[in-house]
């Protein structure tokens, strides 16, 4: 019983302190309450001597706000987050007040008799003479508070151009804070906002357009360029070669190649097409040796287009054609070989074959697009590659080597450790 009673008292005491003065810290008679979200002067013990209320939301000090605190010696009301108004007779009873801090209050207003009853010295202030001082000067002009030193002695401290100018002289030249500046800043903010919004929208739109509409835009671009330039269709260079392009592909890919490439390129499939193409099923001489046929096709065509698919890589003749065309390329130093990679193919699959690897590593090749809207662009590049005769550079490592049909069997048997090592020179 006795212990429970004691505990109750203790809890009551413990609860009492924070509920009465919840947001001030006391050190004897010093009340410290900065940044505690006070909207008016809090209720505190009447005998306090120091009261620190900076950085709160106090908007008014009137004759009743500090009525209870007769013993105040120091009062800090600086840096309020809202405009502060000092009403008449606000400090009437603070006879002992020696320091009153009002610094850094934006829009501070003082009624003429706000400091009635105080013996005021403003000599320690360093006045910043700009348009914000206007309300203070007005107050100074109308107040009849007694000052410790004559107000005529107050001088501007800043800015440098006005240093030591008496406040009285400054009050004759002061210009009210222009709304021009505020308006200019507002306009600037608006312009900045619009600019940012436009920028963000542009970035998003360009991403969207690229992802969804690039194919259409390319076609429109081609149409416009075609209309504007209206030049004759590109003339094929007239020369003695029999074919424009030899298409080398695996027999198993014939259906696809016919639909995707021949119908778009070969002039026997459609009148609109530019090229005389050559491919095994139609143009090889029956009865002739296959290798001779391939060699003839390569040398009597301006370009060799290799359609590199999984089937192509399995086909020894195709690889042979690739190697021969590459040999011709290195001999004539023009890019007679055009490589088109078709179907999902991992890079390592291409790299397994010596001839293909050398090409993939150093030359540009075309890839059949996954997105149908990129088709137009692909054809455009393919046609221009067939038309153009670009010189190629010879790389030191470009060694035309015979295709290695056995590479494939090796790979199917799995990796053999003894085969790892420097590739033996084949001469
Ligand atoms: C100040 O007032 C409080 C109560 O209001 C009292 O408890 C305290 O003893 C007083 N301090 C002094 C030094 O008078
Ligand atoms: C002084 O201000 C407080 C709150 O800001 C208000 O409640 C009170 O009525 C005011 N007193 C006078 C005399 O204006
Ligand atoms: C100061 O008061 C006088 C009259 O008392 C007036 O003529 C003068 O314009 C005032 N100056 C300012 C800056 O308000
Ligand atoms: C100046 O102060 C006195 C007494 O403090 C007062 O009677 C008088 O009305 C005040 N004058 C003005 C213009 O406020
Ligand atoms: C301030 O104004 C007075 C006359 O009103 C003039 O005599 C004095 O030279 C001025 N002071 C300065 C620093 O301009």
GROMACS .gro file of C-alpha atoms and ligand atoms in nm:
model
  497
    1UNK     CA    1   0.000   0.000   0.000
    2UNK     CA    2   0.267   0.244   0.101
    3UNK     CA    3   0.481   0.163  -0.203
    4UNK     CA    4   0.192   0.198  -0.447
    5UNK     CA    5   0.103   0.539  -0.304
    6UNK     CA    6   0.463   0.653  -0.349
    7UNK     CA    7   0.468   0.537  -0.705
    8UNK     CA    8   0.153   0.732  -0.782
    9UNK     CA    9   0.301   1.048  -0.644
   10UNK     CA   10   0.613   0.992  -0.842
   11UNK     CA   11   0.424   0.935  -1.165
   12UNK     CA   12   0.211   1.240  -1.097
   13UNK     CA   13   0.521   1.449  -1.045
   14UNK     CA   14   0.685   1.307  -1.350
   15UNK     CA   15   0.382   1.382  -1.564
   16UNK     CA   16   0.337   1.726  -1.422
   17UNK     CA   17   0.656   1.883  -1.545
   18UNK     CA   18   0.611   1.819  -1.917
   19UNK     CA   19   0.239   1.902  -1.918
   20UNK     CA   20   0.273   2.240  -1.760
   21UNK     CA   21   0.557   2.384  -1.970
   22UNK     CA   22   0.585   2.133  -2.249
   23UNK     CA   23   0.823   2.301  -2.478
   24UNK     CA   24   1.070   2.508  -2.284
   25UNK     CA   25   1.387   2.405  -2.113
   26UNK     CA   26   1.470   2.570  -1.785
   27UNK     CA   27   1.804   2.653  -1.638
   28UNK     CA   28   1.706   2.819  -1.311
   29UNK     CA   29   1.515   3.130  -1.421
   30UNK     CA   30   1.627   3.107  -1.783
   31UNK     CA   31   1.355   2.974  -2.017
   32UNK     CA   32   1.491   2.837  -2.340
   33UNK     CA   33   1.222   2.776  -2.605
   34UNK     CA   34   1.365   2.822  -2.956
   35UNK     CA   35   1.210   2.638  -3.253
   36UNK     CA   36   0.926   2.488  -3.051
   37UNK     CA   37   0.635   2.593  -3.277
   38UNK     CA   38   0.498   2.857  -3.038
   39UNK     CA   39   0.225   3.074  -3.187
   40UNK     CA   40   0.213   3.309  -2.891
   41UNK     CA   41   0.420   3.371  -2.579
   42UNK     CA   42   0.384   3.054  -2.369
   43UNK     CA   43   0.266   3.050  -2.010
   44UNK     CA   44   0.570   3.017  -1.783
   45UNK     CA   45   0.660   3.086  -1.419
   46UNK     CA   46   0.623   3.463  -1.367
   47UNK     CA   47   0.962   3.500  -1.203
   48UNK     CA   48   1.176   3.411  -1.512
   49UNK     CA   49   1.446   3.659  -1.607
   50UNK     CA   50   1.555   3.532  -1.949
   51UNK     CA   51   1.321   3.419  -2.225
   52UNK     CA   52   1.447   3.286  -2.556
   53UNK     CA   53   1.173   3.254  -2.819
   54UNK     CA   54   1.365   3.277  -3.146
   55UNK     CA   55   1.253   3.080  -3.452
   56UNK     CA   56   0.888   3.030  -3.359
   57UNK     CA   57   0.564   3.141  -3.524
   58UNK     CA   58   0.480   3.439  -3.300
   59UNK     CA   59   0.300   3.701  -3.506
   60UNK     CA   60   0.202   3.951  -3.239
   61UNK     CA   61   0.328   4.092  -2.911
   62UNK     CA   62   0.060   4.307  -2.750
   63UNK     CA   63   0.015   4.470  -2.415
   64UNK     CA   64  -0.107   4.145  -2.256
   65UNK     CA   65   0.145   3.902  -2.410
   66UNK     CA   66   0.423   3.971  -2.156
   67UNK     CA   67   0.201   4.102  -1.880
   68UNK     CA   68   0.310   3.838  -1.629
   69UNK     CA   69   0.682   3.862  -1.679
   70UNK     CA   70   0.787   4.169  -1.483
   71UNK     CA   71   1.134   4.037  -1.413
   72UNK     CA   72   1.251   3.984  -1.771
   73UNK     CA   73   1.602   4.105  -1.834
   74UNK     CA   74   1.659   3.943  -2.170
   75UNK     CA   75   1.405   3.864  -2.437
   76UNK     CA   76   1.485   3.713  -2.774
   77UNK     CA   77   1.217   3.734  -3.043
   78UNK     CA   78   1.451   3.706  -3.341
   79UNK     CA   79   1.395   3.506  -3.660
   80UNK     CA   80   1.021   3.447  -3.634
   81UNK     CA   81   0.892   3.242  -3.925
   82UNK     CA   82   0.593   3.473  -3.970
   83UNK     CA   83   0.581   3.856  -3.983
   84UNK     CA   84   0.588   3.993  -3.630
   85UNK     CA   85   0.387   4.296  -3.514
   86UNK     CA   86   0.478   4.483  -3.197
   87UNK     CA   87   0.165   4.653  -3.069
   88UNK     CA   88   0.158   4.970  -2.861
   89UNK     CA   89   0.266   4.927  -2.500
   90UNK     CA   90   0.393   4.574  -2.561
   91UNK     CA   91   0.677   4.616  -2.315
   92UNK     CA   92   0.516   4.855  -2.075
   93UNK     CA   93   0.584   4.644  -1.764
   94UNK     CA   94   0.932   4.516  -1.850
   95UNK     CA   95   1.117   4.775  -1.644
   96UNK     CA   96   1.421   4.554  -1.602
   97UNK     CA   97   1.459   4.458  -1.968
   98UNK     CA   98   1.811   4.534  -2.088
   99UNK     CA   99   1.837   4.329  -2.406
  100UNK     CA  100   1.564   4.286  -2.662
  101UNK     CA  101   1.660   4.095  -2.976
  102UNK     CA  102   1.442   4.148  -3.283
  103UNK     CA  103   1.698   4.062  -3.550
  104UNK     CA  104   1.627   3.875  -3.875
  105UNK     CA  105   1.253   3.931  -3.868
  106UNK     CA  106   1.124   3.968  -4.222
  107UNK     CA  107   0.839   4.219  -4.233
  108UNK     CA  108   0.874   4.335  -3.871
  109UNK     CA  109   0.615   4.602  -3.788
  110UNK     CA  110   0.615   4.828  -3.487
  111UNK     CA  111   0.335   5.054  -3.380
  112UNK     CA  112   0.457   5.401  -3.285
  113UNK     CA  113   0.437   5.340  -2.911
  114UNK     CA  114   0.551   4.980  -2.914
  115UNK     CA  115   0.847   5.054  -2.693
  116UNK     CA  116   0.671   5.286  -2.455
  117UNK     CA  117   0.817   5.253  -2.110
  118UNK     CA  118   1.157   5.132  -2.233
  119UNK     CA  119   1.472   5.332  -2.238
  120UNK     CA  120   1.589   5.237  -2.586
  121UNK     CA  121   1.933   5.231  -2.736
  122UNK     CA  122   1.962   5.134  -3.100
  123UNK     CA  123   2.320   5.256  -3.134
  124UNK     CA  124   2.460   4.902  -3.137
  125UNK     CA  125   2.266   4.812  -3.451
  126UNK     CA  126   2.443   4.804  -3.783
  127UNK     CA  127   2.178   4.925  -4.023
  128UNK     CA  128   2.155   4.775  -4.367
  129UNK     CA  129   2.015   5.056  -4.577
  130UNK     CA  130   1.796   4.900  -4.841
  131UNK     CA  131   1.428   4.913  -4.919
  132UNK     CA  132   1.343   4.677  -4.630
  133UNK     CA  133   1.434   4.950  -4.381
  134UNK     CA  134   1.138   5.158  -4.489
  135UNK     CA  135   0.892   5.055  -4.219
  136UNK     CA  136   1.156   5.102  -3.950
  137UNK     CA  137   1.232   5.454  -4.076
  138UNK     CA  138   0.865   5.536  -4.078
  139UNK     CA  139   0.836   5.414  -3.722
  140UNK     CA  140   1.144   5.613  -3.624
  141UNK     CA  141   0.983   5.919  -3.774
  142UNK     CA  142   0.658   5.889  -3.577
  143UNK     CA  143   0.755   5.725  -3.247
  144UNK     CA  144   0.798   5.936  -2.938
  145UNK     CA  145   0.997   5.674  -2.747
  146UNK     CA  146   1.295   5.814  -2.563
  147UNK     CA  147   1.628   5.693  -2.698
  148UNK     CA  148   1.952   5.668  -2.508
  149UNK     CA  149   2.140   5.839  -2.791
  150UNK     CA  150   1.989   6.082  -3.042
  151UNK     CA  151   1.851   5.911  -3.353
  152UNK     CA  152   2.033   6.158  -3.575
  153UNK     CA  153   2.351   5.969  -3.496
  154UNK     CA  154   2.231   5.639  -3.646
  155UNK     CA  155   2.410   5.571  -3.968
  156UNK     CA  156   2.398   5.320  -4.248
  157UNK     CA  157   2.660   5.049  -4.218
  158UNK     CA  158   2.586   4.859  -4.540
  159UNK     CA  159   2.596   4.863  -4.839
  160UNK     CA  160   2.939   5.015  -4.891
  161UNK     CA  161   2.807   5.292  -5.118
  162UNK     CA  162   2.586   5.427  -4.841
  163UNK     CA  163   2.824   5.374  -4.550
  164UNK     CA  164   2.802   5.644  -4.283
  165UNK     CA  165   2.505   5.813  -4.445
  166UNK     CA  166   2.277   5.932  -4.162
  167UNK     CA  167   1.949   5.738  -4.156
  168UNK     CA  168   1.763   6.069  -4.182
  169UNK     CA  169   1.930   6.143  -4.518
  170UNK     CA  170   1.869   5.790  -4.633
  171UNK     CA  171   1.501   5.815  -4.546
  172UNK     CA  172   1.473   6.095  -4.801
  173UNK     CA  173   1.614   5.886  -5.085
  174UNK     CA  174   1.479   5.543  -4.996
  175UNK     CA  175   1.276   5.373  -5.267
  176UNK     CA  176   1.001   5.134  -5.167
  177UNK     CA  177   1.078   4.767  -5.231
  178UNK     CA  178   0.987   4.736  -5.596
  179UNK     CA  179   0.722   4.491  -5.684
  180UNK     CA  180   0.915   4.480  -6.011
  181UNK     CA  181   1.173   4.249  -5.858
  182UNK     CA  182   0.915   4.016  -5.711
  183UNK     CA  183   0.731   4.016  -6.040
  184UNK     CA  184   1.051   3.952  -6.236
  185UNK     CA  185   1.138   3.661  -6.009
  186UNK     CA  186   0.789   3.522  -6.048
  187UNK     CA  187   0.813   3.550  -6.426
  188UNK     CA  188   1.152   3.386  -6.419
  189UNK     CA  189   1.019   3.100  -6.209
  190UNK     CA  190   0.729   3.054  -6.446
  191UNK     CA  191   0.961   3.054  -6.747
  192UNK     CA  192   1.188   2.805  -6.575
  193UNK     CA  193   0.895   2.584  -6.489
  194UNK     CA  194   0.765   2.590  -6.845
  195UNK     CA  195   1.110   2.522  -6.982
  196UNK     CA  196   1.156   2.224  -6.750
  197UNK     CA  197   0.812   2.090  -6.826
  198UNK     CA  198   0.876   2.118  -7.199
  199UNK     CA  199   1.214   1.951  -7.159
  200UNK     CA  200   1.072   1.658  -6.964
  201UNK     CA  201   0.782   1.616  -7.206
  202UNK     CA  202   1.021   1.630  -7.502
  203UNK     CA  203   1.245   1.364  -7.355
  204UNK     CA  204   0.951   1.136  -7.279
  205UNK     CA  205   0.797   1.195  -7.620
  206UNK     CA  206   1.122   1.130  -7.804
  207UNK     CA  207   1.163   0.805  -7.614
  208UNK     CA  208   0.809   0.707  -7.705
  209UNK     CA  209   0.849   0.810  -8.069
  210UNK     CA  210   1.175   0.624  -8.104
  211UNK     CA  211   1.029   0.309  -7.955
  212UNK     CA  212   0.701   0.310  -8.142
  213UNK     CA  213   0.721   0.518  -8.457
  214UNK     CA  214   1.080   0.514  -8.582
  215UNK     CA  215   0.988   0.289  -8.877
  216UNK     CA  216   0.710   0.519  -8.996
  217UNK     CA  217   0.924   0.826  -8.950
  218UNK     CA  218   1.201   0.669  -9.155
  219UNK     CA  219   0.956   0.595  -9.437
  220UNK     CA  220   0.821   0.953  -9.423
  221UNK     CA  221   1.176   1.085  -9.426
  222UNK     CA  222   1.261   0.875  -9.731
  223UNK     CA  223   0.945   0.990  -9.909
  224UNK     CA  224   1.021   1.355  -9.840
  225UNK     CA  225   1.382   1.323  -9.945
  226UNK     CA  226   1.269   1.140 -10.257
  227UNK     CA  227   1.016   1.416 -10.340
  228UNK     CA  228   1.252   1.703 -10.271
  229UNK     CA  229   1.554   1.568 -10.450
  230UNK     CA  230   1.341   1.395 -10.718
  231UNK     CA  231   1.658   1.266 -10.870
  232UNK     CA  232   1.664   0.972 -11.104
  233UNK     CA  233   1.677   0.633 -10.942
  234UNK     CA  234   2.031   0.546 -10.858
  235UNK     CA  235   2.191   0.414 -11.168
  236UNK     CA  236   2.375   0.094 -11.133
  237UNK     CA  237   2.735   0.138 -11.229
  238UNK     CA  238   2.757  -0.012 -11.572
  239UNK     CA  239   3.035  -0.258 -11.582
  240UNK     CA  240   3.116  -0.587 -11.726
  241UNK     CA  241   3.006  -0.801 -11.430
  242UNK     CA  242   2.723  -1.041 -11.488
  243UNK     CA  243   2.543  -1.003 -11.154
  244UNK     CA  244   2.502  -0.732 -10.894
  245UNK     CA  245   2.485  -0.965 -10.599
  246UNK     CA  246   2.552  -1.330 -10.532
  247UNK     CA  247   2.333  -1.446 -10.246
  248UNK     CA  248   2.499  -1.722 -10.052
  249UNK     CA  249   2.268  -1.903  -9.811
  250UNK     CA  250   2.184  -2.249  -9.691
  251UNK     CA  251   1.932  -2.446  -9.896
  252UNK     CA  252   1.724  -2.491  -9.583
  253UNK     CA  253   1.678  -2.113  -9.563
  254UNK     CA  254   1.553  -2.083  -9.922
  255UNK     CA  255   1.190  -2.010  -9.828
  256UNK     CA  256   1.285  -1.734  -9.593
  257UNK     CA  257   1.543  -1.580  -9.825
  258UNK     CA  258   1.299  -1.575 -10.113
  259UNK     CA  259   1.033  -1.396  -9.909
  260UNK     CA  260   1.262  -1.157  -9.725
  261UNK     CA  261   1.543  -1.077  -9.967
  262UNK     CA  262   1.490  -1.200 -10.322
  263UNK     CA  263   1.144  -1.044 -10.355
  264UNK     CA  264   1.289  -0.715 -10.241
  265UNK     CA  265   1.613  -0.720 -10.440
  266UNK     CA  266   1.595  -0.937 -10.749
  267UNK     CA  267   1.454  -0.785 -11.067
  268UNK     CA  268   1.316  -1.114 -11.188
  269UNK     CA  269   1.089  -1.129 -10.884
  270UNK     CA  270   0.964  -0.774 -10.927
  271UNK     CA  271   1.013  -0.507 -11.193
  272UNK     CA  272   1.078  -0.244 -10.928
  273UNK     CA  273   1.385  -0.417 -10.797
  274UNK     CA  274   1.725  -0.295 -10.901
  275UNK     CA  275   1.948  -0.591 -10.888
  276UNK     CA  276   2.042  -0.887 -11.095
  277UNK     CA  277   2.094  -1.149 -10.830
  278UNK     CA  278   2.260  -1.482 -10.848
  279UNK     CA  279   2.182  -1.780 -10.629
  280UNK     CA  280   2.252  -2.147 -10.642
  281UNK     CA  281   1.906  -2.287 -10.714
  282UNK     CA  282   1.857  -2.074 -11.026
  283UNK     CA  283   2.189  -1.961 -11.161
  284UNK     CA  284   2.443  -2.236 -11.100
  285UNK     CA  285   2.540  -2.439 -11.403
  286UNK     CA  286   2.418  -2.795 -11.363
  287UNK     CA  287   2.687  -3.053 -11.403
  288UNK     CA  288   2.963  -2.807 -11.321
  289UNK     CA  289   3.178  -2.870 -11.015
  290UNK     CA  290   3.016  -2.701 -10.713
  291UNK     CA  291   3.329  -2.518 -10.600
  292UNK     CA  292   3.383  -2.381 -10.951
  293UNK     CA  293   3.022  -2.264 -10.956
  294UNK     CA  294   3.071  -2.078 -10.628
  295UNK     CA  295   3.397  -1.925 -10.743
  296UNK     CA  296   3.243  -1.810 -11.071
  297UNK     CA  297   2.942  -1.665 -10.890
  298UNK     CA  298   3.162  -1.466 -10.654
  299UNK     CA  299   3.388  -1.329 -10.925
  300UNK     CA  300   3.112  -1.247 -11.168
  301UNK     CA  301   2.908  -1.057 -10.906
  302UNK     CA  302   2.985  -0.715 -10.770
  303UNK     CA  303   2.895  -0.816 -10.415
  304UNK     CA  304   2.849  -1.138 -10.227
  305UNK     CA  305   2.571  -1.130  -9.967
  306UNK     CA  306   2.610  -1.405  -9.709
  307UNK     CA  307   2.291  -1.480  -9.515
  308UNK     CA  308   2.446  -1.612  -9.197
  309UNK     CA  309   2.196  -1.822  -9.005
  310UNK     CA  310   2.231  -2.135  -8.794
  311UNK     CA  311   2.185  -2.342  -9.111
  312UNK     CA  312   2.450  -2.137  -9.291
  313UNK     CA  313   2.707  -2.214  -9.023
  314UNK     CA  314   2.633  -2.585  -9.048
  315UNK     CA  315   2.681  -2.585  -9.425
  316UNK     CA  316   3.040  -2.638  -9.535
  317UNK     CA  317   2.980  -2.497  -9.885
  318UNK     CA  318   2.837  -2.177  -9.741
  319UNK     CA  319   3.143  -2.132  -9.520
  320UNK     CA  320   3.362  -2.200  -9.821
  321UNK     CA  321   3.179  -1.929 -10.017
  322UNK     CA  322   3.223  -1.692  -9.726
  323UNK     CA  323   3.594  -1.761  -9.715
  324UNK     CA  324   3.632  -1.717 -10.090
  325UNK     CA  325   3.443  -1.388 -10.087
  326UNK     CA  326   3.656  -1.268  -9.800
  327UNK     CA  327   3.963  -1.368  -9.996
  328UNK     CA  328   3.843  -1.159 -10.288
  329UNK     CA  329   3.774  -0.868 -10.055
  330UNK     CA  330   4.129  -0.873  -9.923
  331UNK     CA  331   4.266  -0.907 -10.272
  332UNK     CA  332   4.074  -0.614 -10.423
  333UNK     CA  333   4.048  -0.415 -10.099
  334UNK     CA  334   3.684  -0.323 -10.161
  335UNK     CA  335   3.404  -0.448  -9.944
  336UNK     CA  336   3.268  -0.709 -10.182
  337UNK     CA  337   3.138  -0.916  -9.891
  338UNK     CA  338   2.813  -0.818  -9.718
  339UNK     CA  339   2.724  -1.022  -9.412
  340UNK     CA  340   2.365  -1.039  -9.290
  341UNK     CA  341   2.307  -1.216  -8.959
  342UNK     CA  342   1.961  -1.370  -8.940
  343UNK     CA  343   1.785  -1.521  -8.645
  344UNK     CA  344   1.876  -1.523  -8.281
  345UNK     CA  345   2.242  -1.606  -8.272
  346UNK     CA  346   2.475  -1.568  -7.978
  347UNK     CA  347   2.801  -1.394  -8.043
  348UNK     CA  348   3.002  -1.701  -7.950
  349UNK     CA  349   2.828  -1.900  -8.220
  350UNK     CA  350   2.961  -1.659  -8.481
  351UNK     CA  351   3.303  -1.655  -8.323
  352UNK     CA  352   3.347  -2.030  -8.352
  353UNK     CA  353   3.428  -2.014  -8.721
  354UNK     CA  354   3.764  -1.870  -8.812
  355UNK     CA  355   3.653  -1.692  -9.130
  356UNK     CA  356   3.337  -1.546  -8.979
  357UNK     CA  357   3.521  -1.448  -8.663
  358UNK     CA  358   3.777  -1.241  -8.851
  359UNK     CA  359   3.497  -1.057  -9.030
  360UNK     CA  360   3.280  -1.003  -8.725
  361UNK     CA  361   3.569  -0.862  -8.527
  362UNK     CA  362   3.678  -0.599  -8.778
  363UNK     CA  363   3.403  -0.519  -9.024
  364UNK     CA  364   3.053  -0.391  -9.006
  365UNK     CA  365   2.777  -0.641  -9.069
  366UNK     CA  366   2.399  -0.615  -9.090
  367UNK     CA  367   2.153  -0.782  -8.857
  368UNK     CA  368   1.802  -0.878  -8.955
  369UNK     CA  369   1.583  -0.652  -8.737
  370UNK     CA  370   1.359  -0.801  -8.471
  371UNK     CA  371   1.111  -0.516  -8.488
  372UNK     CA  372   0.922  -0.511  -8.822
  373UNK     CA  373   0.922  -0.131  -8.824
  374UNK     CA  374   1.298  -0.134  -8.872
  375UNK     CA  375   1.272  -0.335  -9.196
  376UNK     CA  376   1.265  -0.035  -9.430
  377UNK     CA  377   1.582   0.096  -9.275
  378UNK     CA  378   1.745  -0.244  -9.302
  379UNK     CA  379   1.667  -0.271  -9.675
  380UNK     CA  380   1.794   0.080  -9.725
  381UNK     CA  381   2.126  -0.010  -9.569
  382UNK     CA  382   2.151  -0.339  -9.754
  383UNK     CA  383   2.084  -0.173 -10.091
  384UNK     CA  384   2.335   0.100 -10.021
  385UNK     CA  385   2.592  -0.160  -9.920
  386UNK     CA  386   2.540  -0.344 -10.246
  387UNK     CA  387   2.560  -0.021 -10.446
  388UNK     CA  388   2.858   0.135 -10.280
  389UNK     CA  389   3.215   0.036 -10.344
  390UNK     CA  390   3.394   0.124 -10.028
  391UNK     CA  391   3.761   0.072  -9.992
  392UNK     CA  392   3.856  -0.146  -9.699
  393UNK     CA  393   4.169  -0.147  -9.496
  394UNK     CA  394   4.374  -0.456  -9.467
  395UNK     CA  395   4.442  -0.574  -9.117
  396UNK     CA  396   4.757  -0.761  -9.036
  397UNK     CA  397   4.556  -1.048  -8.893
  398UNK     CA  398   4.341  -1.088  -9.205
  399UNK     CA  399   4.458  -1.423  -9.319
  400UNK     CA  400   4.216  -1.588  -9.552
  401UNK     CA  401   4.198  -1.937  -9.420
  402UNK     CA  402   4.004  -2.229  -9.551
  403UNK     CA  403   3.677  -2.296  -9.381
  404UNK     CA  404   3.693  -2.559  -9.116
  405UNK     CA  405   3.400  -2.790  -9.158
  406UNK     CA  406   3.544  -3.004  -8.880
  407UNK     CA  407   3.501  -2.721  -8.629
  408UNK     CA  408   3.139  -2.814  -8.602
  409UNK     CA  409   3.193  -3.180  -8.523
  410UNK     CA  410   3.444  -3.082  -8.262
  411UNK     CA  411   3.196  -2.854  -8.097
  412UNK     CA  412   2.935  -3.126  -8.086
  413UNK     CA  413   3.164  -3.359  -7.903
  414UNK     CA  414   3.210  -3.103  -7.631
  415UNK     CA  415   3.515  -2.912  -7.535
  416UNK     CA  416   3.834  -3.109  -7.548
  417UNK     CA  417   4.098  -2.984  -7.318
  418UNK     CA  418   4.392  -3.077  -7.536
  419UNK     CA  419   4.254  -2.851  -7.811
  420UNK     CA  420   4.278  -2.542  -7.595
  421UNK     CA  421   4.589  -2.349  -7.670
  422UNK     CA  422   4.735  -2.137  -7.945
  423UNK     CA  423   4.576  -2.207  -8.281
  424UNK     CA  424   4.838  -2.376  -8.500
  425UNK     CA  425   4.950  -2.172  -8.795
  426UNK     CA  426   4.797  -2.299  -9.115
  427UNK     CA  427   5.005  -2.218  -9.417
  428LIG     C1  428   0.982   3.074  -0.946
  428LIG     O1  429   0.844   3.037  -0.949
  428LIG     C2  430   0.822   2.896  -0.932
  428LIG     C3  431   0.674   2.869  -0.939
  428LIG     O2  432   0.610   2.960  -1.019
  428LIG     C4  433   0.877   2.851  -0.796
  428LIG     O3  434   0.858   2.711  -0.782
  428LIG     C5  435   1.023   2.886  -0.786
  428LIG     O4  436   1.071   2.855  -0.657
  428LIG     C6  437   1.045   3.035  -0.814
  428LIG     N1  438   1.187   3.059  -0.817
  428LIG     C7  439   1.242   3.164  -0.756
  428LIG     C8  440   1.391   3.173  -0.761
  428LIG     O5  441   1.175   3.244  -0.696
  429LIG     C1  442  -0.300   3.983  -2.749
  429LIG     O1  443  -0.274   3.870  -2.834
  429LIG     C2  444  -0.338   3.750  -2.791
  429LIG     C3  445  -0.297   3.641  -2.884
  429LIG     O2  446  -0.210   3.683  -2.982
  429LIG     C4  447  -0.489   3.768  -2.796
  429LIG     O3  448  -0.552   3.650  -2.753
  429LIG     C5  449  -0.527   3.885  -2.708
  429LIG     O4  450  -0.665   3.910  -2.716
  429LIG     C6  451  -0.452   4.009  -2.747
  429LIG     N1  452  -0.478   4.115  -2.649
  429LIG     C7  453  -0.508   4.239  -2.686
  429LIG     C8  454  -0.530   4.337  -2.578
  429LIG     O5  455  -0.517   4.272  -2.803
  430LIG     C1  456   0.850   6.212  -4.117
  430LIG     O1  457   0.748   6.292  -4.060
  430LIG     C2  458   0.732   6.418  -4.120
  430LIG     C3  459   0.621   6.489  -4.044
  430LIG     O2  460   0.623   6.460  -3.912
  430LIG     C4  461   0.700   6.405  -4.266
  430LIG     O3  462   0.696   6.531  -4.328
  430LIG     C5  463   0.807   6.321  -4.333
  430LIG     O4  464   0.771   6.298  -4.468
  430LIG     C6  465   0.822   6.186  -4.265
  430LIG     N1  466   0.926   6.113  -4.327
  430LIG     C7  467   0.912   5.986  -4.362
  430LIG     C8  468   1.030   5.920  -4.425
  430LIG     O5  469   0.809   5.921  -4.345
  431LIG     C1  470   0.420   6.057  -2.652
  431LIG     O1  471   0.422   5.999  -2.522
  431LIG     C2  472   0.341   6.057  -2.427
  431LIG     C3  473   0.359   5.990  -2.293
  431LIG     O2  474   0.439   5.880  -2.301
  431LIG     C4  475   0.195   6.053  -2.472
  431LIG     O3  476   0.113   6.117  -2.380
  431LIG     C5  477   0.181   6.120  -2.607
  431LIG     O4  478   0.051   6.106  -2.656
  431LIG     C6  479   0.277   6.055  -2.707
  431LIG     N1  480   0.269   6.122  -2.833
  431LIG     C7  481   0.246   6.055  -2.948
  431LIG     C8  482   0.246   6.136  -3.070
  431LIG     O5  483   0.227   5.935  -2.950
  432LIG     C1  484   2.245   6.492  -4.484
  432LIG     O1  485   2.149   6.595  -4.507
  432LIG     C2  486   2.185   6.724  -4.455
  432LIG     C3  487   2.075   6.822  -4.483
  432LIG     O2  488   1.950   6.764  -4.470
  432LIG     C4  489   2.315   6.770  -4.519
  432LIG     O3  490   2.357   6.890  -4.460
  432LIG     C5  491   2.422   6.664  -4.498
  432LIG     O4  492   2.541   6.701  -4.566
  432LIG     C6  493   2.376   6.530  -4.549
  432LIG     N1  494   2.476   6.431  -4.520
  432LIG     C7  495   2.525   6.347  -4.608
  432LIG     C8  496   2.632   6.252  -4.564
  432LIG     O5  497   2.483   6.346  -4.723
   0.00000   0.00000   0.00000
